[in-house]
Amino acid sequence: MKKIALCLILTLLAIGKAFSQIPVIIEKNGRHALLVDGKPFLVLGGQAYNSSAWPGMLPQVWTAAEEMHLNTLEVPIYWEQIEPQPDHFDFSIVNLLLTQARQHKVHLVLIWFATWKNGSNHYIPEWMKRDAVKYPNITGKNGQPIDSPSPNIRATMEADIKAFTQVMRYLKQADPQHTVIMVQVENESGAWGSVRDYSAFAQKLFEGNVPVELLKPAVLKALNVPVVSEGTWQQVFGDRADEYFQAWSVARFIGQVAAAGKAEYRLPMYTNAALRDPLTNPMANNYESGGPTDNVIPIWKVAAPAIDLVAPDMYLQGSEKMMKVIDLYDRQDNPLFVPETTLIAENAKYLYEVIAHGGIGFSPFGIDNNGHSKTMAANAERLAPFAKEYAMAAPMMRELAEWAFEGKIKAVVEREDHAGQTIDLGAWQCVISFGGSGRANAAPVYNQPTGKLMVVKLDENKFIIIGTRCHITFHPTGNNSGKAWQYLKVEEGHYENGTFKLLRILNGDETDWGGPGFDDKPVVLRVSLVVR
């Protein structure tokens, strides 16, 4: 009896310890990790469509989640639903999401659709929409109305803060299990159709001095402007003044919403960006102005310190732009997280690059049917390229997250020209060719550039290798350059509870012609090399 009681006490203590370990993002040597239950966690995510967080829509969301093998569902919650009347709050949808996520053994990232959703304020409650005087939108440069909220209105910010703090307060008491691991504050903030607010009130702010926080030499240097001690927005920032003023205004607004929410419940919080062209440095009239685009990240870091990271929504076309975005948002002061990308086969490959950059997660948008596929089977086929990768990665998610945090992973993705690539592994070079049948120098048989390879360096001569639609071989480097070599062992298997489980040892046809090849289905190999 005493033994049973002791076991019960130890079990309760373990549960209490798990509940006390709130998700947190940590940094070491410029690399980041999201800790869930005290251990590195990789978000293998999927985001529901905008209008899918309603009870009648959720069954198909969970069907898609199961098809995806995801471990985290990103799902919106709507201000208009949470606070239908002033100071009257309804958390039934939050409670339903928590209950169903636990039933499906899936974590949640809640997306706060509030003052901003894709640059507009269409998710604010009806009682706010009816009072445009108190909660005004932006005025354009020529006096025209703009379908975007002004970030300079205190009444709007205070209303958002009140609602968001109520959400976070409820979440803290309703979710001791930490089903929710992150919260996105607003969605693709900024404005389309006007670089900033030109109303009389905003114009007066614009004509004032730049806040001293932005005048620090390190910040001005990051923004590529001369160091000054004071000045108006126009004097300090020249032709970028309008955009930088808008970015500061939006970031300050969202930063204060996030800070108030964190004061209630300190979950990791981020906000996302509708991207601009990362290669040409366009002016803001060509994209959504004010959100955390790559050129104003330094402003966001100063204006919104309660935001743990700014995240790119990767809807661009072409590997050059997509890879550039990953580089721009992988910063020492910014954990890399991709909360949205187009749900097309070609984009599944960027999961590998995000992991190799030490990213904490990846998610395609619009995983549920939502009328876009005639049947559930058709939707499953749409999800399949991501589902294959998640099915492979899920059992070794903790290992991948830890290896990424330790900087042990490198990756390549197939470009549009299908050209081969090389990964430097210290004592070895891994040479990758794409598009073939799995044998070296084979003619390309695939048109889409969907090939990819990830290499985890376990030690100098031992690696975990995962890939699709490519072929690899190795060359020794340094003092062993040009020497004969061979595979000591090539093991195919999977991870289970932190341990590599062998399926078979590859040899002969599987490893001849230089090395193993990978087809459509991602395969996990443990490879050992030796110089003869």
mmCIF file of N, CA and C in Angstrom, residues 189-261:
data_model
loop_
_atom_site.group_PDB
_atom_site.id
_atom_site.type_symbol
_atom_site.label_atom_id
_atom_site.label_comp_id
_atom_site.label_asym_id
_atom_site.label_seq_id
_atom_site.Cartn_x
_atom_site.Cartn_y
_atom_site.Cartn_z
ATOM 1 N N SER A 189 0.093 42.099 -40.620
ATOM 2 C CA SER A 189 -0.249 43.493 -40.325
ATOM 3 C C SER A 189 0.367 44.445 -41.345
ATOM 4 N N GLY A 190 -0.176 45.661 -41.378
ATOM 5 C CA GLY A 190 0.288 46.672 -42.322
ATOM 6 C C GLY A 190 -0.869 47.183 -43.141
ATOM 7 N N ALA A 191 -0.564 47.809 -44.261
ATOM 8 C CA ALA A 191 -1.615 48.410 -45.087
ATOM 9 C C ALA A 191 -1.316 48.199 -46.563
ATOM 10 N N TRP A 192 -2.360 47.872 -47.299
ATOM 11 C CA TRP A 192 -2.322 47.897 -48.749
ATOM 12 C C TRP A 192 -2.981 49.201 -49.217
ATOM 13 N N GLY A 193 -2.468 49.777 -50.281
ATOM 14 C CA GLY A 193 -3.113 50.954 -50.866
ATOM 15 C C GLY A 193 -2.640 52.273 -50.316
ATOM 16 N N SER A 194 -1.844 52.248 -49.249
ATOM 17 C CA SER A 194 -1.267 53.477 -48.711
ATOM 18 C C SER A 194 -0.046 53.097 -47.887
ATOM 19 N N VAL A 195 1.038 53.813 -48.081
ATOM 20 C CA VAL A 195 2.267 53.486 -47.352
ATOM 21 C C VAL A 195 2.082 53.722 -45.863
ATOM 22 N N ARG A 196 1.281 54.728 -45.505
ATOM 23 C CA ARG A 196 1.028 55.010 -44.087
ATOM 24 C C ARG A 196 -0.295 55.746 -43.950
ATOM 25 N N ASP A 197 -0.606 56.081 -42.694
ATOM 26 C CA ASP A 197 -1.779 56.889 -42.402
ATOM 27 C C ASP A 197 -1.426 58.374 -42.589
ATOM 28 N N TYR A 198 -2.214 59.065 -43.424
ATOM 29 C CA TYR A 198 -1.993 60.496 -43.678
ATOM 30 C C TYR A 198 -3.079 61.356 -43.031
ATOM 31 N N SER A 199 -3.801 60.804 -42.069
ATOM 32 C CA SER A 199 -4.786 61.612 -41.355
ATOM 33 C C SER A 199 -4.081 62.740 -40.614
ATOM 34 N N ALA A 200 -4.846 63.746 -40.202
ATOM 35 C CA ALA A 200 -4.247 64.901 -39.533
ATOM 36 C C ALA A 200 -3.510 64.487 -38.258
ATOM 37 N N PHE A 201 -4.103 63.554 -37.508
ATOM 38 C CA PHE A 201 -3.473 63.112 -36.267
ATOM 39 C C PHE A 201 -2.162 62.389 -36.557
ATOM 40 N N ALA A 202 -2.186 61.483 -37.538
ATOM 41 C CA ALA A 202 -0.966 60.741 -37.878
ATOM 42 C C ALA A 202 0.086 61.666 -38.481
ATOM 43 N N GLN A 203 -0.347 62.626 -39.277
ATOM 44 C CA GLN A 203 0.599 63.554 -39.889
ATOM 45 C C GLN A 203 1.348 64.352 -38.825
ATOM 46 N N LYS A 204 0.655 64.720 -37.762
ATOM 47 C CA LYS A 204 1.311 65.460 -36.677
ATOM 48 C C LYS A 204 2.389 64.595 -36.025
ATOM 49 N N LEU A 205 2.106 63.314 -35.832
ATOM 50 C CA LEU A 205 3.104 62.396 -35.275
ATOM 51 C C LEU A 205 4.288 62.247 -36.232
ATOM 52 N N PHE A 206 3.985 62.152 -37.520
ATOM 53 C CA PHE A 206 5.033 61.974 -38.524
ATOM 54 C C PHE A 206 5.966 63.183 -38.575
ATOM 55 N N GLU A 207 5.423 64.350 -38.370
ATOM 56 C CA GLU A 207 6.242 65.561 -38.436
ATOM 57 C C GLU A 207 7.049 65.799 -37.155
ATOM 58 N N GLY A 208 6.806 64.992 -36.126
ATOM 59 C CA GLY A 208 7.582 65.094 -34.899
ATOM 60 C C GLY A 208 8.905 64.360 -35.010
ATOM 61 N N ASN A 209 9.682 64.357 -33.949
ATOM 62 C CA ASN A 209 10.991 63.716 -33.933
ATOM 63 C C ASN A 209 10.871 62.195 -33.859
ATOM 64 N N VAL A 210 11.842 61.541 -34.432
ATOM 65 C CA VAL A 210 11.937 60.081 -34.361
ATOM 66 C C VAL A 210 12.183 59.679 -32.907
ATOM 67 N N PRO A 211 11.505 58.656 -32.398
ATOM 68 C CA PRO A 211 11.738 58.214 -31.025
ATOM 69 C C PRO A 211 13.212 57.874 -30.793
ATOM 70 N N VAL A 212 13.684 58.198 -29.608
ATOM 71 C CA VAL A 212 15.116 58.023 -29.315
ATOM 72 C C VAL A 212 15.538 56.571 -29.413
ATOM 73 N N GLU A 213 14.605 55.631 -29.167
ATOM 74 C CA GLU A 213 14.972 54.212 -29.251
ATOM 75 C C GLU A 213 15.481 53.814 -30.629
ATOM 76 N N LEU A 214 14.953 54.517 -31.662
ATOM 77 C CA LEU A 214 15.369 54.184 -33.033
ATOM 78 C C LEU A 214 16.657 54.882 -33.442
ATOM 79 N N LEU A 215 17.135 55.796 -32.625
ATOM 80 C CA LEU A 215 18.314 56.578 -32.991
ATOM 81 C C LEU A 215 19.612 55.989 -32.458
ATOM 82 N N LYS A 216 19.528 54.810 -31.884
ATOM 83 C CA LYS A 216 20.749 54.153 -31.441
ATOM 84 C C LYS A 216 21.607 53.815 -32.654
ATOM 85 N N PRO A 217 22.911 54.020 -32.569
ATOM 86 C CA PRO A 217 23.787 53.787 -33.736
ATOM 87 C C PRO A 217 23.625 52.403 -34.356
ATOM 88 N N ALA A 218 23.473 51.370 -33.532
ATOM 89 C CA ALA A 218 23.353 50.019 -34.070
ATOM 90 C C ALA A 218 22.081 49.860 -34.900
ATOM 91 N N VAL A 219 21.005 50.522 -34.464
ATOM 92 C CA VAL A 219 19.746 50.430 -35.194
ATOM 93 C C VAL A 219 19.838 51.181 -36.508
ATOM 94 N N LEU A 220 20.366 52.393 -36.469
ATOM 95 C CA LEU A 220 20.497 53.181 -37.700
ATOM 96 C C LEU A 220 21.435 52.512 -38.697
ATOM 97 N N LYS A 221 22.488 51.899 -38.185
ATOM 98 C CA LYS A 221 23.404 51.178 -39.072
ATOM 99 C C LYS A 221 22.690 50.009 -39.742
ATOM 100 N N ALA A 222 21.862 49.287 -38.974
ATOM 101 C CA ALA A 222 21.118 48.160 -39.539
ATOM 102 C C ALA A 222 20.126 48.621 -40.594
ATOM 103 N N LEU A 223 19.664 49.867 -40.474
ATOM 104 C CA LEU A 223 18.720 50.428 -41.447
ATOM 105 C C LEU A 223 19.421 51.166 -42.586
ATOM 106 N N ASN A 224 20.747 51.149 -42.563
ATOM 107 C CA ASN A 224 21.562 51.763 -43.625
ATOM 108 C C ASN A 224 21.318 53.261 -43.765
ATOM 109 N N VAL A 225 21.223 53.957 -42.618
ATOM 110 C CA VAL A 225 21.096 55.409 -42.643
ATOM 111 C C VAL A 225 22.177 56.007 -41.751
ATOM 112 N N PRO A 226 22.566 57.253 -42.005
ATOM 113 C CA PRO A 226 23.611 57.889 -41.198
ATOM 114 C C PRO A 226 23.193 58.025 -39.735
ATOM 115 N N VAL A 227 24.173 57.942 -38.852
ATOM 116 C CA VAL A 227 23.909 58.074 -37.427
ATOM 117 C C VAL A 227 23.677 59.541 -37.092
ATOM 118 N N VAL A 228 22.553 59.828 -36.429
ATOM 119 C CA VAL A 228 22.222 61.181 -35.977
ATOM 120 C C VAL A 228 21.683 61.076 -34.562
ATOM 121 N N SER A 229 21.649 62.187 -33.874
ATOM 122 C CA SER A 229 21.161 62.188 -32.494
ATOM 123 C C SER A 229 19.709 62.610 -32.385
ATOM 124 N N GLU A 230 19.177 63.282 -33.405
ATOM 125 C CA GLU A 230 17.770 63.666 -33.420
ATOM 126 C C GLU A 230 17.375 64.061 -34.834
ATOM 127 N N GLY A 231 16.055 64.216 -35.016
ATOM 128 C CA GLY A 231 15.544 64.621 -36.323
ATOM 129 C C GLY A 231 14.140 64.111 -36.541
ATOM 130 N N THR A 232 13.446 64.710 -37.486
ATOM 131 C CA THR A 232 12.111 64.234 -37.845
ATOM 132 C C THR A 232 12.250 62.954 -38.672
ATOM 133 N N TRP A 233 11.136 62.296 -38.891
ATOM 134 C CA TRP A 233 11.160 61.070 -39.696
ATOM 135 C C TRP A 233 11.725 61.344 -41.089
ATOM 136 N N GLN A 234 11.319 62.451 -41.685
ATOM 137 C CA GLN A 234 11.813 62.775 -43.017
ATOM 138 C C GLN A 234 13.304 63.084 -42.987
ATOM 139 N N GLN A 235 13.758 63.806 -41.982
ATOM 140 C CA GLN A 235 15.169 64.163 -41.892
ATOM 141 C C GLN A 235 16.058 62.939 -41.675
ATOM 142 N N VAL A 236 15.602 62.024 -40.888
ATOM 143 C CA VAL A 236 16.436 60.866 -40.547
ATOM 144 C C VAL A 236 16.383 59.790 -41.627
ATOM 145 N N PHE A 237 15.195 59.531 -42.181
ATOM 146 C CA PHE A 237 15.026 58.357 -43.039
ATOM 147 C C PHE A 237 14.762 58.673 -44.508
ATOM 148 N N GLY A 238 14.667 59.941 -44.885
ATOM 149 C CA GLY A 238 14.564 60.297 -46.297
ATOM 150 C C GLY A 238 13.408 59.642 -47.004
ATOM 151 N N ASP A 239 13.682 59.001 -48.158
ATOM 152 C CA ASP A 239 12.601 58.450 -48.972
ATOM 153 C C ASP A 239 11.966 57.209 -48.359
ATOM 154 N N ARG A 240 12.533 56.703 -47.265
ATOM 155 C CA ARG A 240 11.923 55.567 -46.560
ATOM 156 C C ARG A 240 11.145 56.021 -45.317
ATOM 157 N N ALA A 241 11.024 57.314 -45.129
ATOM 158 C CA ALA A 241 10.431 57.834 -43.897
ATOM 159 C C ALA A 241 8.992 57.364 -43.710
ATOM 160 N N ASP A 242 8.174 57.425 -44.779
ATOM 161 C CA ASP A 242 6.773 57.031 -44.649
ATOM 162 C C ASP A 242 6.654 55.569 -44.205
ATOM 163 N N GLU A 243 7.402 54.709 -44.856
ATOM 164 C CA GLU A 243 7.332 53.282 -44.542
ATOM 165 C C GLU A 243 7.852 52.995 -43.139
ATOM 166 N N TYR A 244 8.953 53.617 -42.773
ATOM 167 C CA TYR A 244 9.530 53.348 -41.452
ATOM 168 C C TYR A 244 8.624 53.881 -40.342
ATOM 169 N N PHE A 245 7.967 54.998 -40.586
ATOM 170 C CA PHE A 245 6.993 55.517 -39.624
ATOM 171 C C PHE A 245 5.837 54.529 -39.457
ATOM 172 N N GLN A 246 5.356 53.990 -40.564
ATOM 173 C CA GLN A 246 4.264 53.004 -40.512
ATOM 174 C C GLN A 246 4.714 51.739 -39.780
ATOM 175 N N ALA A 247 5.922 51.281 -40.064
ATOM 176 C CA ALA A 247 6.437 50.084 -39.398
ATOM 177 C C ALA A 247 6.547 50.301 -37.892
ATOM 178 N N TRP A 248 7.071 51.466 -37.495
ATOM 179 C CA TRP A 248 7.170 51.784 -36.070
ATOM 180 C C TRP A 248 5.782 51.811 -35.428
ATOM 181 N N SER A 249 4.814 52.436 -36.095
ATOM 182 C CA SER A 249 3.472 52.577 -35.533
ATOM 183 C C SER A 249 2.795 51.220 -35.365
ATOM 184 N N VAL A 250 2.885 50.387 -36.394
ATOM 185 C CA VAL A 250 2.267 49.058 -36.334
ATOM 186 C C VAL A 250 2.968 48.189 -35.286
ATOM 187 N N ALA A 251 4.294 48.220 -35.282
ATOM 188 C CA ALA A 251 5.053 47.393 -34.342
ATOM 189 C C ALA A 251 4.791 47.796 -32.899
ATOM 190 N N ARG A 252 4.715 49.106 -32.634
ATOM 191 C CA ARG A 252 4.439 49.573 -31.272
ATOM 192 C C ARG A 252 3.056 49.102 -30.810
ATOM 193 N N PHE A 253 2.098 49.188 -31.700
ATOM 194 C CA PHE A 253 0.733 48.744 -31.393
ATOM 195 C C PHE A 253 0.750 47.250 -31.039
ATOM 196 N N ILE A 254 1.269 46.437 -31.939
ATOM 197 C CA ILE A 254 1.249 44.981 -31.736
ATOM 198 C C ILE A 254 2.142 44.581 -30.569
ATOM 199 N N GLY A 255 3.262 45.285 -30.404
ATOM 200 C CA GLY A 255 4.144 44.993 -29.289
ATOM 201 C C GLY A 255 3.457 45.213 -27.951
ATOM 202 N N GLN A 256 2.639 46.255 -27.853
ATOM 203 C CA GLN A 256 1.941 46.516 -26.592
ATOM 204 C C GLN A 256 0.816 45.509 -26.361
ATOM 205 N N VAL A 257 0.155 45.063 -27.427
ATOM 206 C CA VAL A 257 -0.841 43.997 -27.285
ATOM 207 C C VAL A 257 -0.171 42.728 -26.770
ATOM 208 N N ALA A 258 0.963 42.366 -27.386
ATOM 209 C CA ALA A 258 1.683 41.162 -26.970
ATOM 210 C C ALA A 258 2.172 41.276 -25.529
ATOM 211 N N ALA A 259 2.711 42.422 -25.160
ATOM 212 C CA ALA A 259 3.226 42.609 -23.801
ATOM 213 C C ALA A 259 2.124 42.448 -22.766
ATOM 214 N N ALA A 260 0.953 43.002 -23.057
ATOM 215 C CA ALA A 260 -0.163 42.867 -22.126
ATOM 216 C C ALA A 260 -0.609 41.414 -22.015
ATOM 217 N N GLY A 261 -0.628 40.703 -23.139
ATOM 218 C CA GLY A 261 -0.983 39.290 -23.109
ATOM 219 C C GLY A 261 0.020 38.464 -22.332
#
